Amino acid sequence: MSEQKRIPQHVAIIMDGNGRWAELRGKERCEGHAAGVEPVRASLRAAVRHGVKFLTLYAFSTENWGRPAAEVEALMELFCQSVANEAPELVRQGVRVRMIGERSRFSDKVQKALSEIESLTARGETLTLILALNYSSRSEITRAMQRIARRVAAGELRAEDIGEETVSQALDTAPYPDPDLIIRTSGEQRLSNFLLWQASYAELWFPEVLWPDFTEEEFDRAIEEYARRDRRFGLVKGK
Ligand code: FPP
């Protein structure tokens, strides 16, 4: 490994702790989500500054539909507003927005807002921001298996030719490299159905800070920590 500081090419974040942040202040949970937008901006700024090429944010899991209707509705509104408000700044920074997850379950309004931000930012070359929306890893892997099974049934692919690359290419994340660093805020140390296949060799970092309090400096700390880690990918160092 060279002496040059190692920068992860792909950082993925589980933005956790909005609800607790709000409850600690006697506020509604929705206010915690609203306070979670600034750390998204801060993370993007820091990621661009460090030269990170892909930033994935776990914004809404398939399980999150089970939250109270008012909270789900507020989150949907927040996504629509945020993508519309942030569009000019994202374009200015050269950020390309993409999505993973099943968007068909969202309302037409949300789907339209997502398609708009994707097309408005399609030419961004500085960083790809991947929003995981109505996403869970098991659902993604299940859908990938269905795609592969259909190809086998159609005679396009033999079962014995299915390899790891076949699976990777059938996932929503096919166009992107695996995450090098996964951050989960709020002190929880779990992956919670997030990028399970792709996280095989990712470094994990669990800062105590609640997501609304996550700052550029916190992102810098995660990058510093990553640079210190010794990634061997199951090999022996120096061989
Ligand atoms: C998890 O905290 C957070 C979410 C389910 C929502 C994440 C959404 C945002 C940060 C809003 C901004 C995002 C974008 C992409 C514009 P939690 O509610 O589970 O917190 P808790 O564990 O403390 O209850």
PDB file of C-alpha atoms and ligand atoms in Angstrom:
ATOM      1  CA  MET A   1       0.000   0.000   0.000  1.00  0.00           C
ATOM      2  CA  SER A   2       1.391   3.408  -0.940  1.00  0.00           C
ATOM      3  CA  GLU A   3       2.001   6.154   1.612  1.00  0.00           C
ATOM      4  CA  GLN A   4      -0.725   8.191  -0.048  1.00  0.00           C
ATOM      5  CA  LYS A   5      -3.787   8.523   2.189  1.00  0.00           C
ATOM      6  CA  ARG A   6      -6.382   5.898   1.364  1.00  0.00           C
ATOM      7  CA  ILE A   7      -9.770   7.285   0.412  1.00  0.00           C
ATOM      8  CA  PRO A   8     -12.779   4.983   0.131  1.00  0.00           C
ATOM      9  CA  GLN A   9     -14.242   5.041  -3.340  1.00  0.00           C
ATOM     10  CA  HIS A  10     -17.702   4.216  -2.015  1.00  0.00           C
ATOM     11  CA  VAL A  11     -19.110   5.240   1.381  1.00  0.00           C
ATOM     12  CA  ALA A  12     -22.547   4.027   2.505  1.00  0.00           C
ATOM     13  CA  ILE A  13     -24.402   5.465   5.488  1.00  0.00           C
ATOM     14  CA  ILE A  14     -27.205   4.128   7.683  1.00  0.00           C
ATOM     15  CA  MET A  15     -28.619   7.431   8.929  1.00  0.00           C
ATOM     16  CA  ASP A  16     -29.909   6.391  12.346  1.00  0.00           C
ATOM     17  CA  GLY A  17     -31.116   8.324  15.375  1.00  0.00           C
ATOM     18  CA  ASN A  18     -33.534  10.940  14.021  1.00  0.00           C
ATOM     19  CA  GLY A  19     -36.348   9.734  16.268  1.00  0.00           C
ATOM     20  CA  ARG A  20     -34.199   9.665  19.414  1.00  0.00           C
ATOM     21  CA  TRP A  21     -32.793  13.109  18.595  1.00  0.00           C
ATOM     22  CA  ALA A  22     -36.338  14.498  18.427  1.00  0.00           C
ATOM     23  CA  GLU A  23     -37.564  12.671  21.540  1.00  0.00           C
ATOM     24  CA  LEU A  24     -34.603  13.978  23.561  1.00  0.00           C
ATOM     25  CA  ARG A  25     -35.774  17.497  22.695  1.00  0.00           C
ATOM     26  CA  GLY A  26     -39.479  16.865  23.309  1.00  0.00           C
ATOM     27  CA  LYS A  27     -40.147  17.212  19.577  1.00  0.00           C
ATOM     28  CA  GLU A  28     -42.128  15.103  17.107  1.00  0.00           C
ATOM     29  CA  ARG A  29     -40.173  12.332  15.350  1.00  0.00           C
ATOM     30  CA  CYS A  30     -40.833  14.101  12.021  1.00  0.00           C
ATOM     31  CA  GLU A  31     -38.809  17.067  13.265  1.00  0.00           C
ATOM     32  CA  GLY A  32     -35.906  14.697  13.755  1.00  0.00           C
ATOM     33  CA  HIS A  33     -36.170  13.612  10.119  1.00  0.00           C
ATOM     34  CA  ALA A  34     -36.311  17.254   9.003  1.00  0.00           C
ATOM     35  CA  ALA A  35     -33.172  17.896  11.074  1.00  0.00           C
ATOM     36  CA  GLY A  36     -31.604  14.980   9.198  1.00  0.00           C
ATOM     37  CA  VAL A  37     -31.416  16.887   5.930  1.00  0.00           C
ATOM     38  CA  GLU A  38     -28.502  19.162   6.917  1.00  0.00           C
ATOM     39  CA  PRO A  39     -26.234  16.179   7.749  1.00  0.00           C
ATOM     40  CA  VAL A  40     -27.025  14.830   4.259  1.00  0.00           C
ATOM     41  CA  ARG A  41     -25.738  18.121   2.808  1.00  0.00           C
ATOM     42  CA  ALA A  42     -22.706  18.027   5.113  1.00  0.00           C
ATOM     43  CA  SER A  43     -21.886  14.433   4.143  1.00  0.00           C
ATOM     44  CA  LEU A  44     -22.135  15.290   0.468  1.00  0.00           C
ATOM     45  CA  ARG A  45     -19.834  18.290   0.866  1.00  0.00           C
ATOM     46  CA  ALA A  46     -17.309  16.215   2.792  1.00  0.00           C
ATOM     47  CA  ALA A  47     -17.519  13.292   0.363  1.00  0.00           C
ATOM     48  CA  VAL A  48     -16.901  15.608  -2.603  1.00  0.00           C
ATOM     49  CA  ARG A  49     -14.018  17.276  -0.739  1.00  0.00           C
ATOM     50  CA  HIS A  50     -12.348  13.912  -0.070  1.00  0.00           C
ATOM     51  CA  GLY A  51     -12.832  12.681  -3.639  1.00  0.00           C
ATOM     52  CA  VAL A  52     -15.265   9.897  -2.693  1.00  0.00           C
ATOM     53  CA  LYS A  53     -16.989   8.805  -5.927  1.00  0.00           C
ATOM     54  CA  PHE A  54     -20.110   7.035  -4.579  1.00  0.00           C
ATOM     55  CA  LEU A  55     -22.216   7.879  -1.526  1.00  0.00           C
ATOM     56  CA  THR A  56     -25.141   5.605  -0.673  1.00  0.00           C
ATOM     57  CA  LEU A  57     -27.705   6.736   1.913  1.00  0.00           C
ATOM     58  CA  TYR A  58     -30.210   4.354   3.520  1.00  0.00           C
ATOM     59  CA  ALA A  59     -33.149   6.741   3.485  1.00  0.00           C
ATOM     60  CA  PHE A  60     -36.175   4.408   3.690  1.00  0.00           C
ATOM     61  CA  SER A  61     -36.238   0.671   4.267  1.00  0.00           C
ATOM     62  CA  THR A  62     -38.955  -1.770   3.178  1.00  0.00           C
ATOM     63  CA  GLU A  63     -39.650  -2.172   6.923  1.00  0.00           C
ATOM     64  CA  ASN A  64     -40.212   1.585   7.382  1.00  0.00           C
ATOM     65  CA  TRP A  65     -43.706   1.289   5.817  1.00  0.00           C
ATOM     66  CA  GLY A  66     -44.726  -0.195   9.196  1.00  0.00           C
ATOM     67  CA  ARG A  67     -44.197   3.160  10.974  1.00  0.00           C
ATOM     68  CA  PRO A  68     -47.193   5.361  11.872  1.00  0.00           C
ATOM     69  CA  ALA A  69     -48.883   6.694   8.719  1.00  0.00           C
ATOM     70  CA  ALA A  70     -48.173  10.323   9.678  1.00  0.00           C
ATOM     71  CA  GLU A  71     -44.438   9.628   9.956  1.00  0.00           C
ATOM     72  CA  VAL A  72     -44.342   7.804   6.602  1.00  0.00           C
ATOM     73  CA  GLU A  73     -46.285  10.652   4.996  1.00  0.00           C
ATOM     74  CA  ALA A  74     -43.917  13.262   6.497  1.00  0.00           C
ATOM     75  CA  LEU A  75     -40.898  11.334   5.208  1.00  0.00           C
ATOM     76  CA  MET A  76     -42.377  11.156   1.693  1.00  0.00           C
ATOM     77  CA  GLU A  77     -43.025  14.902   1.778  1.00  0.00           C
ATOM     78  CA  LEU A  78     -39.491  15.512   3.017  1.00  0.00           C
ATOM     79  CA  PHE A  79     -37.990  13.439   0.172  1.00  0.00           C
ATOM     80  CA  CYS A  80     -40.047  15.341  -2.436  1.00  0.00           C
ATOM     81  CA  GLN A  81     -39.188  18.745  -0.970  1.00  0.00           C
ATOM     82  CA  SER A  82     -35.518  17.920  -0.460  1.00  0.00           C
ATOM     83  CA  VAL A  83     -34.862  16.641  -3.957  1.00  0.00           C
ATOM     84  CA  ALA A  84     -36.611  19.701  -5.432  1.00  0.00           C
ATOM     85  CA  ASN A  85     -34.849  22.214  -3.126  1.00  0.00           C
ATOM     86  CA  GLU A  86     -31.402  20.651  -3.425  1.00  0.00           C
ATOM     87  CA  ALA A  87     -31.435  20.150  -7.202  1.00  0.00           C
ATOM     88  CA  PRO A  88     -29.519  23.350  -8.140  1.00  0.00           C
ATOM     89  CA  GLU A  89     -26.809  22.725  -5.534  1.00  0.00           C
ATOM     90  CA  LEU A  90     -26.473  19.073  -6.569  1.00  0.00           C
ATOM     91  CA  VAL A  91     -26.054  20.121 -10.200  1.00  0.00           C
ATOM     92  CA  ARG A  92     -23.525  22.795  -9.164  1.00  0.00           C
ATOM     93  CA  GLN A  93     -21.474  20.210  -7.262  1.00  0.00           C
ATOM     94  CA  GLY A  94     -21.588  17.731 -10.161  1.00  0.00           C
ATOM     95  CA  VAL A  95     -23.581  15.183  -8.136  1.00  0.00           C
ATOM     96  CA  ARG A  96     -25.512  12.535 -10.061  1.00  0.00           C
ATOM     97  CA  VAL A  97     -28.487  11.124  -8.115  1.00  0.00           C
ATOM     98  CA  ARG A  98     -29.494   7.483  -8.573  1.00  0.00           C
ATOM     99  CA  MET A  99     -31.741   5.118  -6.620  1.00  0.00           C
ATOM    100  CA  ILE A 100     -31.787   1.546  -5.404  1.00  0.00           C
ATOM    101  CA  GLY A 101     -34.869  -0.225  -4.048  1.00  0.00           C
ATOM    102  CA  GLU A 102     -38.328  -0.759  -5.457  1.00  0.00           C
ATOM    103  CA  ARG A 103     -39.714   2.586  -6.421  1.00  0.00           C
ATOM    104  CA  SER A 104     -43.002   1.202  -7.789  1.00  0.00           C
ATOM    105  CA  ARG A 105     -44.491   1.185  -4.273  1.00  0.00           C
ATOM    106  CA  PHE A 106     -44.150   4.971  -3.952  1.00  0.00           C
ATOM    107  CA  SER A 107     -46.960   7.338  -4.918  1.00  0.00           C
ATOM    108  CA  ASP A 108     -46.877   8.877  -8.400  1.00  0.00           C
ATOM    109  CA  LYS A 109     -45.832  12.195  -6.829  1.00  0.00           C
ATOM    110  CA  VAL A 110     -42.779  10.672  -5.129  1.00  0.00           C
ATOM    111  CA  GLN A 111     -41.841   8.643  -8.201  1.00  0.00           C
ATOM    112  CA  LYS A 112     -42.072  11.772 -10.339  1.00  0.00           C
ATOM    113  CA  ALA A 113     -39.847  13.759  -7.941  1.00  0.00           C
ATOM    114  CA  LEU A 114     -37.264  10.950  -7.984  1.00  0.00           C
ATOM    115  CA  SER A 115     -37.280  10.646 -11.778  1.00  0.00           C
ATOM    116  CA  GLU A 116     -36.916  14.419 -12.078  1.00  0.00           C
ATOM    117  CA  ILE A 117     -33.869  14.617  -9.826  1.00  0.00           C
ATOM    118  CA  GLU A 118     -32.288  11.685 -11.664  1.00  0.00           C
ATOM    119  CA  SER A 119     -32.698  13.335 -15.042  1.00  0.00           C
ATOM    120  CA  LEU A 120     -31.720  16.824 -13.813  1.00  0.00           C
ATOM    121  CA  THR A 121     -28.473  15.496 -12.348  1.00  0.00           C
ATOM    122  CA  ALA A 122     -27.769  12.794 -14.957  1.00  0.00           C
ATOM    123  CA  ARG A 123     -24.638  14.568 -16.213  1.00  0.00           C
ATOM    124  CA  GLY A 124     -22.969  14.905 -12.807  1.00  0.00           C
ATOM    125  CA  GLU A 125     -19.480  13.422 -12.816  1.00  0.00           C
ATOM    126  CA  THR A 126     -18.044  14.384  -9.434  1.00  0.00           C
ATOM    127  CA  LEU A 127     -19.958  11.945  -7.237  1.00  0.00           C
ATOM    128  CA  THR A 128     -22.897   9.540  -7.553  1.00  0.00           C
ATOM    129  CA  LEU A 129     -25.407   9.859  -4.701  1.00  0.00           C
ATOM    130  CA  ILE A 130     -27.348   6.605  -4.414  1.00  0.00           C
ATOM    131  CA  LEU A 131     -30.560   6.846  -2.402  1.00  0.00           C
ATOM    132  CA  ALA A 132     -31.724   3.535  -0.961  1.00  0.00           C
ATOM    133  CA  LEU A 133     -35.495   3.977  -0.930  1.00  0.00           C
ATOM    134  CA  ASN A 134     -37.978   1.218  -0.215  1.00  0.00           C
ATOM    135  CA  TYR A 135     -34.811  -0.830  -0.036  1.00  0.00           C
ATOM    136  CA  SER A 136     -33.831  -3.913   1.880  1.00  0.00           C
ATOM    137  CA  SER A 137     -31.041  -6.279   1.054  1.00  0.00           C
ATOM    138  CA  ARG A 138     -33.094  -9.452   1.325  1.00  0.00           C
ATOM    139  CA  SER A 139     -35.751  -8.036  -0.985  1.00  0.00           C
ATOM    140  CA  GLU A 140     -33.039  -6.936  -3.448  1.00  0.00           C
ATOM    141  CA  ILE A 141     -31.378 -10.379  -3.364  1.00  0.00           C
ATOM    142  CA  THR A 142     -34.768 -12.106  -3.766  1.00  0.00           C
ATOM    143  CA  ARG A 143     -35.554  -9.971  -6.821  1.00  0.00           C
ATOM    144  CA  ALA A 144     -32.093 -10.724  -8.204  1.00  0.00           C
ATOM    145  CA  MET A 145     -32.733 -14.475  -7.775  1.00  0.00           C
ATOM    146  CA  GLN A 146     -36.015 -14.113  -9.663  1.00  0.00           C
ATOM    147  CA  ARG A 147     -34.220 -12.329 -12.530  1.00  0.00           C
ATOM    148  CA  ILE A 148     -31.586 -15.050 -12.706  1.00  0.00           C
ATOM    149  CA  ALA A 149     -34.206 -17.824 -12.522  1.00  0.00           C
ATOM    150  CA  ARG A 150     -36.099 -16.222 -15.416  1.00  0.00           C
ATOM    151  CA  ARG A 151     -32.903 -16.187 -17.510  1.00  0.00           C
ATOM    152  CA  VAL A 152     -32.291 -19.867 -16.713  1.00  0.00           C
ATOM    153  CA  ALA A 153     -35.908 -20.741 -17.547  1.00  0.00           C
ATOM    154  CA  ALA A 154     -35.584 -18.859 -20.851  1.00  0.00           C
ATOM    155  CA  GLY A 155     -32.500 -20.913 -21.724  1.00  0.00           C
ATOM    156  CA  GLU A 156     -30.213 -17.817 -21.722  1.00  0.00           C
ATOM    157  CA  LEU A 157     -28.114 -19.064 -18.807  1.00  0.00           C
ATOM    158  CA  ARG A 158     -27.114 -22.491 -17.479  1.00  0.00           C
ATOM    159  CA  ALA A 159     -27.454 -23.021 -13.703  1.00  0.00           C
ATOM    160  CA  GLU A 160     -23.824 -24.216 -13.493  1.00  0.00           C
ATOM    161  CA  ASP A 161     -22.659 -20.949 -15.078  1.00  0.00           C
ATOM    162  CA  ILE A 162     -24.150 -18.810 -12.308  1.00  0.00           C
ATOM    163  CA  GLY A 163     -21.243 -17.178 -10.506  1.00  0.00           C
ATOM    164  CA  GLU A 164     -20.774 -14.389  -7.988  1.00  0.00           C
ATOM    165  CA  GLU A 165     -20.589 -11.901 -10.850  1.00  0.00           C
ATOM    166  CA  THR A 166     -23.986 -13.133 -12.169  1.00  0.00           C
ATOM    167  CA  VAL A 167     -25.496 -12.345  -8.768  1.00  0.00           C
ATOM    168  CA  SER A 168     -23.744  -8.962  -8.459  1.00  0.00           C
ATOM    169  CA  GLN A 169     -24.979  -8.004 -11.913  1.00  0.00           C
ATOM    170  CA  ALA A 170     -28.578  -8.916 -11.041  1.00  0.00           C
ATOM    171  CA  LEU A 171     -28.649  -6.638  -7.973  1.00  0.00           C
ATOM    172  CA  ASP A 172     -29.914  -3.047  -7.983  1.00  0.00           C
ATOM    173  CA  THR A 173     -26.328  -2.000  -7.289  1.00  0.00           C
ATOM    174  CA  ALA A 174     -24.968  -3.642 -10.475  1.00  0.00           C
ATOM    175  CA  PRO A 175     -23.587  -0.355 -11.883  1.00  0.00           C
ATOM    176  CA  TYR A 176     -21.686   0.555  -8.707  1.00  0.00           C
ATOM    177  CA  PRO A 177     -18.624  -0.774  -6.887  1.00  0.00           C
ATOM    178  CA  ASP A 178     -19.127  -2.417  -3.479  1.00  0.00           C
ATOM    179  CA  PRO A 179     -18.988  -0.027  -0.504  1.00  0.00           C
ATOM    180  CA  ASP A 180     -15.544   0.293   1.079  1.00  0.00           C
ATOM    181  CA  LEU A 181     -16.831   1.937   4.239  1.00  0.00           C
ATOM    182  CA  ILE A 182     -20.235   1.662   5.914  1.00  0.00           C
ATOM    183  CA  ILE A 183     -21.102   4.174   8.628  1.00  0.00           C
ATOM    184  CA  ARG A 184     -24.039   3.733  11.005  1.00  0.00           C
ATOM    185  CA  THR A 185     -24.764   6.580  13.371  1.00  0.00           C
ATOM    186  CA  SER A 186     -26.396   6.508  16.829  1.00  0.00           C
ATOM    187  CA  GLY A 187     -24.168   3.797  18.290  1.00  0.00           C
ATOM    188  CA  GLU A 188     -26.229   0.868  16.946  1.00  0.00           C
ATOM    189  CA  GLN A 189     -23.926  -1.832  15.586  1.00  0.00           C
ATOM    190  CA  ARG A 190     -26.045  -3.660  13.010  1.00  0.00           C
ATOM    191  CA  LEU A 191     -26.441  -3.675   9.234  1.00  0.00           C
ATOM    192  CA  SER A 192     -30.256  -3.971   9.401  1.00  0.00           C
ATOM    193  CA  ASN A 193     -30.804  -5.480   5.960  1.00  0.00           C
ATOM    194  CA  PHE A 194     -28.539  -2.962   4.198  1.00  0.00           C
ATOM    195  CA  LEU A 195     -26.187  -4.011   1.348  1.00  0.00           C
ATOM    196  CA  LEU A 196     -25.591  -7.465   2.869  1.00  0.00           C
ATOM    197  CA  TRP A 197     -24.077  -8.991  -0.277  1.00  0.00           C
ATOM    198  CA  GLN A 198     -22.119  -5.854  -1.146  1.00  0.00           C
ATOM    199  CA  ALA A 199     -20.780  -5.346   2.409  1.00  0.00           C
ATOM    200  CA  SER A 200     -18.680  -8.535   2.341  1.00  0.00           C
ATOM    201  CA  TYR A 201     -15.367  -6.669   2.667  1.00  0.00           C
ATOM    202  CA  ALA A 202     -16.566  -3.255   3.812  1.00  0.00           C
ATOM    203  CA  GLU A 203     -15.022  -1.565   6.819  1.00  0.00           C
ATOM    204  CA  LEU A 204     -17.674  -0.704   9.417  1.00  0.00           C
ATOM    205  CA  TRP A 205     -17.736   2.458  11.542  1.00  0.00           C
ATOM    206  CA  PHE A 206     -20.274   3.118  14.286  1.00  0.00           C
ATOM    207  CA  PRO A 207     -20.042   6.664  15.694  1.00  0.00           C
ATOM    208  CA  GLU A 208     -22.200   7.376  18.771  1.00  0.00           C
ATOM    209  CA  VAL A 209     -23.585  10.607  17.327  1.00  0.00           C
ATOM    210  CA  LEU A 210     -27.288  10.730  16.352  1.00  0.00           C
ATOM    211  CA  TRP A 211     -27.811  11.423  12.656  1.00  0.00           C
ATOM    212  CA  PRO A 212     -29.093  15.040  13.002  1.00  0.00           C
ATOM    213  CA  ASP A 213     -25.810  15.847  14.840  1.00  0.00           C
ATOM    214  CA  PHE A 214     -23.585  14.270  12.178  1.00  0.00           C
ATOM    215  CA  THR A 215     -21.262  16.911  10.714  1.00  0.00           C
ATOM    216  CA  GLU A 216     -18.536  17.254   8.087  1.00  0.00           C
ATOM    217  CA  GLU A 217     -16.019  16.723  10.906  1.00  0.00           C
ATOM    218  CA  GLU A 218     -17.713  13.417  11.814  1.00  0.00           C
ATOM    219  CA  PHE A 219     -17.431  12.350   8.172  1.00  0.00           C
ATOM    220  CA  ASP A 220     -13.744  13.360   8.213  1.00  0.00           C
ATOM    221  CA  ARG A 221     -13.231  11.207  11.320  1.00  0.00           C
ATOM    222  CA  ALA A 222     -14.745   8.205   9.551  1.00  0.00           C
ATOM    223  CA  ILE A 223     -12.389   8.733   6.596  1.00  0.00           C
ATOM    224  CA  GLU A 224      -9.417   9.016   8.998  1.00  0.00           C
ATOM    225  CA  GLU A 225     -10.450   5.769  10.668  1.00  0.00           C
ATOM    226  CA  TYR A 226     -10.824   4.042   7.298  1.00  0.00           C
ATOM    227  CA  ALA A 227      -7.306   5.148   6.306  1.00  0.00           C
ATOM    228  CA  ARG A 228      -5.952   3.420   9.445  1.00  0.00           C
ATOM    229  CA  ARG A 229      -7.651   0.089   8.742  1.00  0.00           C
ATOM    230  CA  ASP A 230      -5.702  -2.768   7.226  1.00  0.00           C
ATOM    231  CA  ARG A 231      -7.841  -4.268   4.463  1.00  0.00           C
ATOM    232  CA  ARG A 232      -6.652  -7.715   3.432  1.00  0.00           C
ATOM    233  CA  PHE A 233      -9.679  -9.150   1.557  1.00  0.00           C
ATOM    234  CA  GLY A 234      -8.916 -12.591   3.037  1.00  0.00           C
ATOM    235  CA  LEU A 235      -5.309 -12.465   1.772  1.00  0.00           C
ATOM    236  CA  VAL A 236      -2.009 -12.276   3.631  1.00  0.00           C
ATOM    237  CA  LYS A 237      -0.385  -8.841   3.839  1.00  0.00           C
ATOM    238  CA  GLY A 238       2.567  -8.257   1.508  1.00  0.00           C
ATOM    239  CA  LYS A 239       2.230 -11.592  -0.364  1.00  0.00           C
TER     240      LYS A 239
HETATM  241  C1  FPP B   1     -33.638   6.579  10.836  1.00  0.00           C
HETATM  242  O1  FPP B   1     -33.788   7.195  12.109  1.00  0.00           O
HETATM  243  C2  FPP B   1     -33.915   7.524   9.766  1.00  0.00           C
HETATM  244  C3  FPP B   1     -34.849   7.358   8.781  1.00  0.00           C
HETATM  245  C4  FPP B   1     -35.721   6.172   8.700  1.00  0.00           C
HETATM  246  C5  FPP B   1     -35.087   8.392   7.771  1.00  0.00           C
HETATM  247  C6  FPP B   1     -33.878   8.990   7.118  1.00  0.00           C
HETATM  248  C7  FPP B   1     -34.263  10.238   6.444  1.00  0.00           C
HETATM  249  C8  FPP B   1     -33.602  11.387   6.518  1.00  0.00           C
HETATM  250  C9  FPP B   1     -32.308  11.531   7.232  1.00  0.00           C
HETATM  251  C10 FPP B   1     -34.187  12.569   5.865  1.00  0.00           C
HETATM  252  C11 FPP B   1     -33.355  13.188   4.822  1.00  0.00           C
HETATM  253  C12 FPP B   1     -32.965  12.280   3.740  1.00  0.00           C
HETATM  254  C13 FPP B   1     -32.878  12.595   2.437  1.00  0.00           C
HETATM  255  C14 FPP B   1     -32.309  11.605   1.497  1.00  0.00           C
HETATM  256  C15 FPP B   1     -33.319  13.898   1.898  1.00  0.00           C
HETATM  257  P1  FPP B   1     -34.901   6.621  13.104  1.00  0.00           P
HETATM  258  O2  FPP B   1     -36.173   7.331  12.844  1.00  0.00           O
HETATM  259  O3  FPP B   1     -34.969   5.131  12.976  1.00  0.00           O
HETATM  260  O4  FPP B   1     -34.301   7.026  14.484  1.00  0.00           O
HETATM  261  P2  FPP B   1     -34.511   6.275  15.874  1.00  0.00           P
HETATM  262  O5  FPP B   1     -33.798   4.948  15.739  1.00  0.00           O
HETATM  263  O6  FPP B   1     -33.840   7.183  16.844  1.00  0.00           O
HETATM  264  O7  FPP B   1     -35.975   6.151  16.096  1.00  0.00           O
END
